[in-house]
mmCIF file of C-alpha atoms in Angstrom:
data_model
loop_
_atom_site.group_PDB
_atom_site.id
_atom_site.type_symbol
_atom_site.label_atom_id
_atom_site.label_comp_id
_atom_site.label_asym_id
_atom_site.label_seq_id
_atom_site.Cartn_x
_atom_site.Cartn_y
_atom_site.Cartn_z
ATOM 1 C CA UNK A 1 20.000 74.950 -85.628
ATOM 2 C CA UNK A 2 21.742 76.619 -82.703
ATOM 3 C CA UNK A 3 24.612 75.698 -80.420
ATOM 4 C CA UNK A 4 23.877 75.729 -76.702
ATOM 5 C CA UNK A 5 26.269 77.164 -74.135
ATOM 6 C CA UNK A 6 26.875 73.623 -72.899
ATOM 7 C CA UNK A 7 27.772 72.415 -76.390
ATOM 8 C CA UNK A 8 30.099 75.376 -76.918
ATOM 9 C CA UNK A 9 31.886 74.605 -73.657
ATOM 10 C CA UNK A 10 32.264 70.986 -74.777
ATOM 11 C CA UNK A 11 33.748 72.085 -78.109
ATOM 12 C CA UNK A 12 36.163 74.433 -76.306
ATOM 13 C CA UNK A 13 37.357 71.533 -74.112
ATOM 14 C CA UNK A 14 37.936 69.159 -77.034
ATOM 15 C CA UNK A 15 39.306 71.721 -79.504
ATOM 16 C CA UNK A 16 42.931 70.773 -78.733
ATOM 17 C CA UNK A 17 42.443 67.379 -80.389
ATOM 18 C CA UNK A 18 43.635 65.497 -77.295
ATOM 19 C CA UNK A 19 41.781 62.799 -75.364
ATOM 20 C CA UNK A 20 39.658 63.988 -72.439
ATOM 21 C CA UNK A 21 38.162 61.727 -69.803
ATOM 22 C CA UNK A 22 34.369 61.539 -69.871
ATOM 23 C CA UNK A 23 34.369 61.767 -66.076
ATOM 24 C CA UNK A 24 36.461 64.945 -66.087
ATOM 25 C CA UNK A 25 34.364 66.513 -68.850
ATOM 26 C CA UNK A 26 31.180 65.747 -66.932
ATOM 27 C CA UNK A 27 32.623 67.224 -63.723
ATOM 28 C CA UNK A 28 33.871 70.365 -65.464
ATOM 29 C CA UNK A 29 30.553 71.014 -67.206
ATOM 30 C CA UNK A 30 28.485 69.881 -64.196
ATOM 31 C CA UNK A 31 26.544 67.336 -66.257
ATOM 32 C CA UNK A 32 26.246 63.555 -66.301
ATOM 33 C CA UNK A 33 28.426 61.292 -68.469
ATOM 34 C CA UNK A 34 25.288 60.261 -70.317
ATOM 35 C CA UNK A 35 24.640 63.901 -71.182
ATOM 36 C CA UNK A 36 28.227 64.255 -72.390
ATOM 37 C CA UNK A 37 27.658 61.328 -74.776
ATOM 38 C CA UNK A 38 24.354 62.764 -76.027
ATOM 39 C CA UNK A 39 25.859 66.220 -76.591
ATOM 40 C CA UNK A 40 28.774 64.756 -78.533
ATOM 41 C CA UNK A 41 26.402 62.896 -80.825
ATOM 42 C CA UNK A 42 24.384 66.080 -81.311
ATOM 43 C CA UNK A 43 27.545 67.849 -82.497
ATOM 44 C CA UNK A 44 28.016 65.373 -85.369
ATOM 45 C CA UNK A 45 25.242 67.228 -87.209
ATOM 46 C CA UNK A 46 27.660 70.189 -87.408
ATOM 47 C CA UNK A 47 30.292 68.070 -89.143
ATOM 48 C CA UNK A 48 32.293 67.378 -85.975
ATOM 49 C CA UNK A 49 33.467 63.791 -85.603
ATOM 50 C CA UNK A 50 34.976 62.261 -82.491
ATOM 51 C CA UNK A 51 36.679 59.123 -81.208
ATOM 52 C CA UNK A 52 35.614 57.346 -78.025
ATOM 53 C CA UNK A 53 38.249 55.020 -76.520
ATOM 54 C CA UNK A 54 37.712 53.107 -73.308
ATOM 55 C CA UNK A 55 40.137 54.236 -70.619
ATOM 56 C CA UNK A 56 41.147 57.354 -72.566
ATOM 57 C CA UNK A 57 37.906 59.265 -73.131
ATOM 58 C CA UNK A 58 36.804 61.410 -76.056
ATOM 59 C CA UNK A 59 38.796 63.108 -78.774
ATOM 60 C CA UNK A 60 37.823 65.169 -81.816
ATOM 61 C CA UNK A 61 39.076 63.615 -85.057
ATOM 62 C CA UNK A 62 40.941 66.827 -85.773
ATOM 63 C CA UNK A 63 41.981 69.738 -83.580
ATOM 64 C CA UNK A 64 40.153 73.043 -84.052
ATOM 65 C CA UNK A 65 41.582 76.540 -84.164
ATOM 66 C CA UNK A 66 38.565 78.442 -82.879
ATOM 67 C CA UNK A 67 37.981 82.067 -83.774
ATOM 68 C CA UNK A 68 38.790 84.549 -81.017
ATOM 69 C CA UNK A 69 38.419 88.322 -81.030
ATOM 70 C CA UNK A 70 41.801 88.933 -79.364
ATOM 71 C CA UNK A 71 43.800 86.772 -81.795
ATOM 72 C CA UNK A 72 42.187 88.393 -84.817
ATOM 73 C CA UNK A 73 42.635 91.997 -83.708
ATOM 74 C CA UNK A 74 46.202 91.312 -82.522
ATOM 75 C CA UNK A 75 47.175 90.503 -86.116
ATOM 76 C CA UNK A 76 45.636 93.582 -87.730
ATOM 77 C CA UNK A 77 47.560 96.753 -88.483
ATOM 78 C CA UNK A 78 46.335 100.005 -86.840
ATOM 79 C CA UNK A 79 44.943 101.342 -90.146
ATOM 80 C CA UNK A 80 42.731 98.265 -90.537
ATOM 81 C CA UNK A 81 41.631 98.355 -86.908
ATOM 82 C CA UNK A 82 40.563 101.963 -87.443
ATOM 83 C CA UNK A 83 38.156 100.869 -90.197
ATOM 84 C CA UNK A 84 36.432 98.251 -88.025
ATOM 85 C CA UNK A 85 33.348 99.537 -86.267
ATOM 86 C CA UNK A 86 32.393 96.226 -84.700
ATOM 87 C CA UNK A 87 33.660 92.635 -84.935
ATOM 88 C CA UNK A 88 31.263 89.845 -83.968
ATOM 89 C CA UNK A 89 32.090 86.149 -83.677
ATOM 90 C CA UNK A 90 29.233 83.637 -83.530
ATOM 91 C CA UNK A 91 29.211 79.899 -82.914
ATOM 92 C CA UNK A 92 26.426 79.292 -85.438
ATOM 93 C CA UNK A 93 24.478 81.388 -87.955
ATOM 94 C CA UNK A 94 22.317 80.597 -90.930
ATOM 95 C CA UNK A 95 24.502 82.883 -93.067
ATOM 96 C CA UNK A 96 26.871 85.740 -92.240
ATOM 97 C CA UNK A 97 25.587 87.640 -95.286
ATOM 98 C CA UNK A 98 21.943 87.173 -94.275
ATOM 99 C CA UNK A 99 22.740 88.246 -90.728
ATOM 100 C CA UNK A 100 24.437 91.487 -91.811
ATOM 101 C CA UNK A 101 21.782 92.196 -94.459
ATOM 102 C CA UNK A 102 19.213 92.221 -91.663
ATOM 103 C CA UNK A 103 21.523 94.404 -89.544
ATOM 104 C CA UNK A 104 21.964 96.885 -92.402
ATOM 105 C CA UNK A 105 18.337 97.971 -92.079
ATOM 106 C CA UNK A 106 19.027 99.330 -88.594
ATOM 107 C CA UNK A 107 19.846 103.046 -88.744
ATOM 108 C CA UNK A 108 22.379 102.738 -85.933
ATOM 109 C CA UNK A 109 24.603 100.309 -87.859
ATOM 110 C CA UNK A 110 27.634 102.010 -89.393
ATOM 111 C CA UNK A 111 30.221 100.889 -91.928
ATOM 112 C CA UNK A 112 32.853 98.440 -90.832
ATOM 113 C CA UNK A 113 30.736 95.829 -89.082
ATOM 114 C CA UNK A 114 32.363 92.408 -89.483
ATOM 115 C CA UNK A 115 30.672 89.100 -88.782
ATOM 116 C CA UNK A 116 32.359 85.696 -88.493
ATOM 117 C CA UNK A 117 30.876 82.368 -87.527
ATOM 118 C CA UNK A 118 32.242 78.892 -86.845
ATOM 119 C CA UNK A 119 29.468 77.212 -88.860
ATOM 120 C CA UNK A 120 26.762 78.279 -91.323
ATOM 121 C CA UNK A 121 23.564 76.271 -91.679
ATOM 122 C CA UNK A 122 22.328 78.061 -94.807
ATOM 123 C CA UNK A 123 25.417 79.470 -96.492
ATOM 124 C CA UNK A 124 24.790 80.652 -100.045
ATOM 125 C CA UNK A 125 26.987 80.358 -103.095
ATOM 126 C CA UNK A 126 26.568 81.643 -106.636
ATOM 127 C CA UNK A 127 23.092 81.369 -108.194
ATOM 128 C CA UNK A 128 21.558 80.414 -104.860
ATOM 129 C CA UNK A 129 23.558 77.219 -104.495
ATOM 130 C CA UNK A 130 24.096 75.830 -101.013
ATOM 131 C CA UNK A 131 27.540 76.591 -99.590
ATOM 132 C CA UNK A 132 28.805 73.710 -97.445
ATOM 133 C CA UNK A 133 30.028 75.186 -94.149
ATOM 134 C CA UNK A 134 31.215 72.575 -91.607
ATOM 135 C CA UNK A 135 32.120 73.694 -88.089
ATOM 136 C CA UNK A 136 35.556 75.213 -87.554
ATOM 137 C CA UNK A 137 36.986 74.109 -90.915
ATOM 138 C CA UNK A 138 36.973 77.377 -92.878
ATOM 139 C CA UNK A 139 36.555 81.132 -92.584
ATOM 140 C CA UNK A 140 32.941 82.279 -92.968
ATOM 141 C CA UNK A 141 32.959 86.058 -92.902
ATOM 142 C CA UNK A 142 30.934 89.000 -94.153
ATOM 143 C CA UNK A 143 31.587 92.734 -94.017
ATOM 144 C CA UNK A 144 28.919 95.425 -93.923
ATOM 145 C CA UNK A 145 30.001 98.607 -95.664
ATOM 146 C CA UNK A 146 28.164 101.776 -96.632
ATOM 147 C CA UNK A 147 29.161 103.482 -99.876
ATOM 148 C CA UNK A 148 28.250 107.143 -100.140
ATOM 149 C CA UNK A 149 28.683 107.735 -103.877
ATOM 150 C CA UNK A 150 26.115 105.476 -105.504
ATOM 151 C CA UNK A 151 26.265 102.172 -107.326
ATOM 152 C CA UNK A 152 28.626 103.416 -110.026
ATOM 153 C CA UNK A 153 31.381 103.859 -107.430
ATOM 154 C CA UNK A 154 31.496 100.137 -106.660
ATOM 155 C CA UNK A 155 31.622 98.674 -110.167
ATOM 156 C CA UNK A 156 33.951 95.680 -110.131
ATOM 157 C CA UNK A 157 33.905 95.403 -106.334
ATOM 158 C CA UNK A 158 33.790 91.596 -106.408
ATOM 159 C CA UNK A 159 36.894 91.475 -108.608
ATOM 160 C CA UNK A 160 38.743 93.960 -106.389
ATOM 161 C CA UNK A 161 37.969 91.893 -103.282
ATOM 162 C CA UNK A 162 39.196 88.751 -105.037
ATOM 163 C CA UNK A 163 42.472 90.403 -106.047
ATOM 164 C CA UNK A 164 42.946 91.664 -102.471
ATOM 165 C CA UNK A 165 42.450 88.142 -101.061
ATOM 166 C CA UNK A 166 44.981 86.700 -103.523
ATOM 167 C CA UNK A 167 47.542 89.372 -102.623
ATOM 168 C CA UNK A 168 47.189 88.525 -98.931
ATOM 169 C CA UNK A 169 47.629 84.811 -99.618
ATOM 170 C CA UNK A 170 50.707 85.515 -101.741
ATOM 171 C CA UNK A 171 52.167 87.608 -98.910
ATOM 172 C CA UNK A 172 51.619 84.639 -96.582
ATOM 173 C CA UNK A 173 53.747 82.496 -98.879
ATOM 174 C CA UNK A 174 50.948 80.492 -100.478
ATOM 175 C CA UNK A 175 51.690 79.674 -104.115
ATOM 176 C CA UNK A 176 49.585 78.545 -107.080
ATOM 177 C CA UNK A 177 46.753 80.900 -106.136
ATOM 178 C CA UNK A 178 44.455 82.194 -108.855
ATOM 179 C CA UNK A 179 41.185 84.016 -109.412
ATOM 180 C CA UNK A 180 38.506 82.414 -111.569
ATOM 181 C CA UNK A 181 36.014 84.879 -112.992
ATOM 182 C CA UNK A 182 33.946 86.270 -111.501
ATOM 183 C CA UNK A 183 34.582 85.553 -107.828
ATOM 184 C CA UNK A 184 36.196 82.221 -107.026
ATOM 185 C CA UNK A 185 39.589 81.778 -105.354
ATOM 186 C CA UNK A 186 41.501 78.746 -106.633
ATOM 187 C CA UNK A 187 44.546 76.982 -105.143
ATOM 188 C CA UNK A 188 46.334 74.242 -107.064
ATOM 189 C CA UNK A 189 43.387 74.062 -109.481
ATOM 190 C CA UNK A 190 40.875 73.474 -106.645
ATOM 191 C CA UNK A 191 38.320 75.917 -105.288
ATOM 192 C CA UNK A 192 39.560 77.455 -102.064
ATOM 193 C CA UNK A 193 36.905 80.114 -101.490
ATOM 194 C CA UNK A 194 34.210 82.301 -102.934
ATOM 195 C CA UNK A 195 33.147 85.932 -102.743
ATOM 196 C CA UNK A 196 29.502 86.957 -102.587
ATOM 197 C CA UNK A 197 28.673 90.668 -102.942
ATOM 198 C CA UNK A 198 25.122 91.821 -102.217
ATOM 199 C CA UNK A 199 24.164 95.464 -102.727
ATOM 200 C CA UNK A 200 21.051 97.344 -101.662
ATOM 201 C CA UNK A 201 20.171 100.992 -101.389
ATOM 202 C CA UNK A 202 18.118 103.877 -102.726
#
């Protein structure tokens, strides 16, 4: 599945969670009102739900805080920014891990490539389980990193990443955060996130 430019523009318009007139949406996107309706129904397959009210227009059931490059980089300290070689944001991918795994085979790709997406169609959890990834509801992110000192230098990497995530959440004032072995982040006894580490090399 992919998201067309037209669909992305429609999502951007409705992301504020307010009602938008079908006539105004159609005029802004240079499409018919019938096409607006069809595109909205197509977006339900991504987990987006909307309300349609006569005289008011269309409204997403919940507002979206879409990922933007500027907002992300503006909140990173200089040391972190210096480690980032490239930051990509996609509307839709099968899996951020799969995408970067394919990228890793390109000689020109260096450490510090970060990939985020609004929705994953084939996200993977532990033991090959499907990871549910609805549009704009969570953070789906992978980092490509090259380690120069062999596999022994990254023993326990998954645990270290988990501890780092928990420390960040604590610093943001979020309480009742815990790490369930080997790589699950829990909040108030419910799973909040997972960490998947894939390693390849010679």
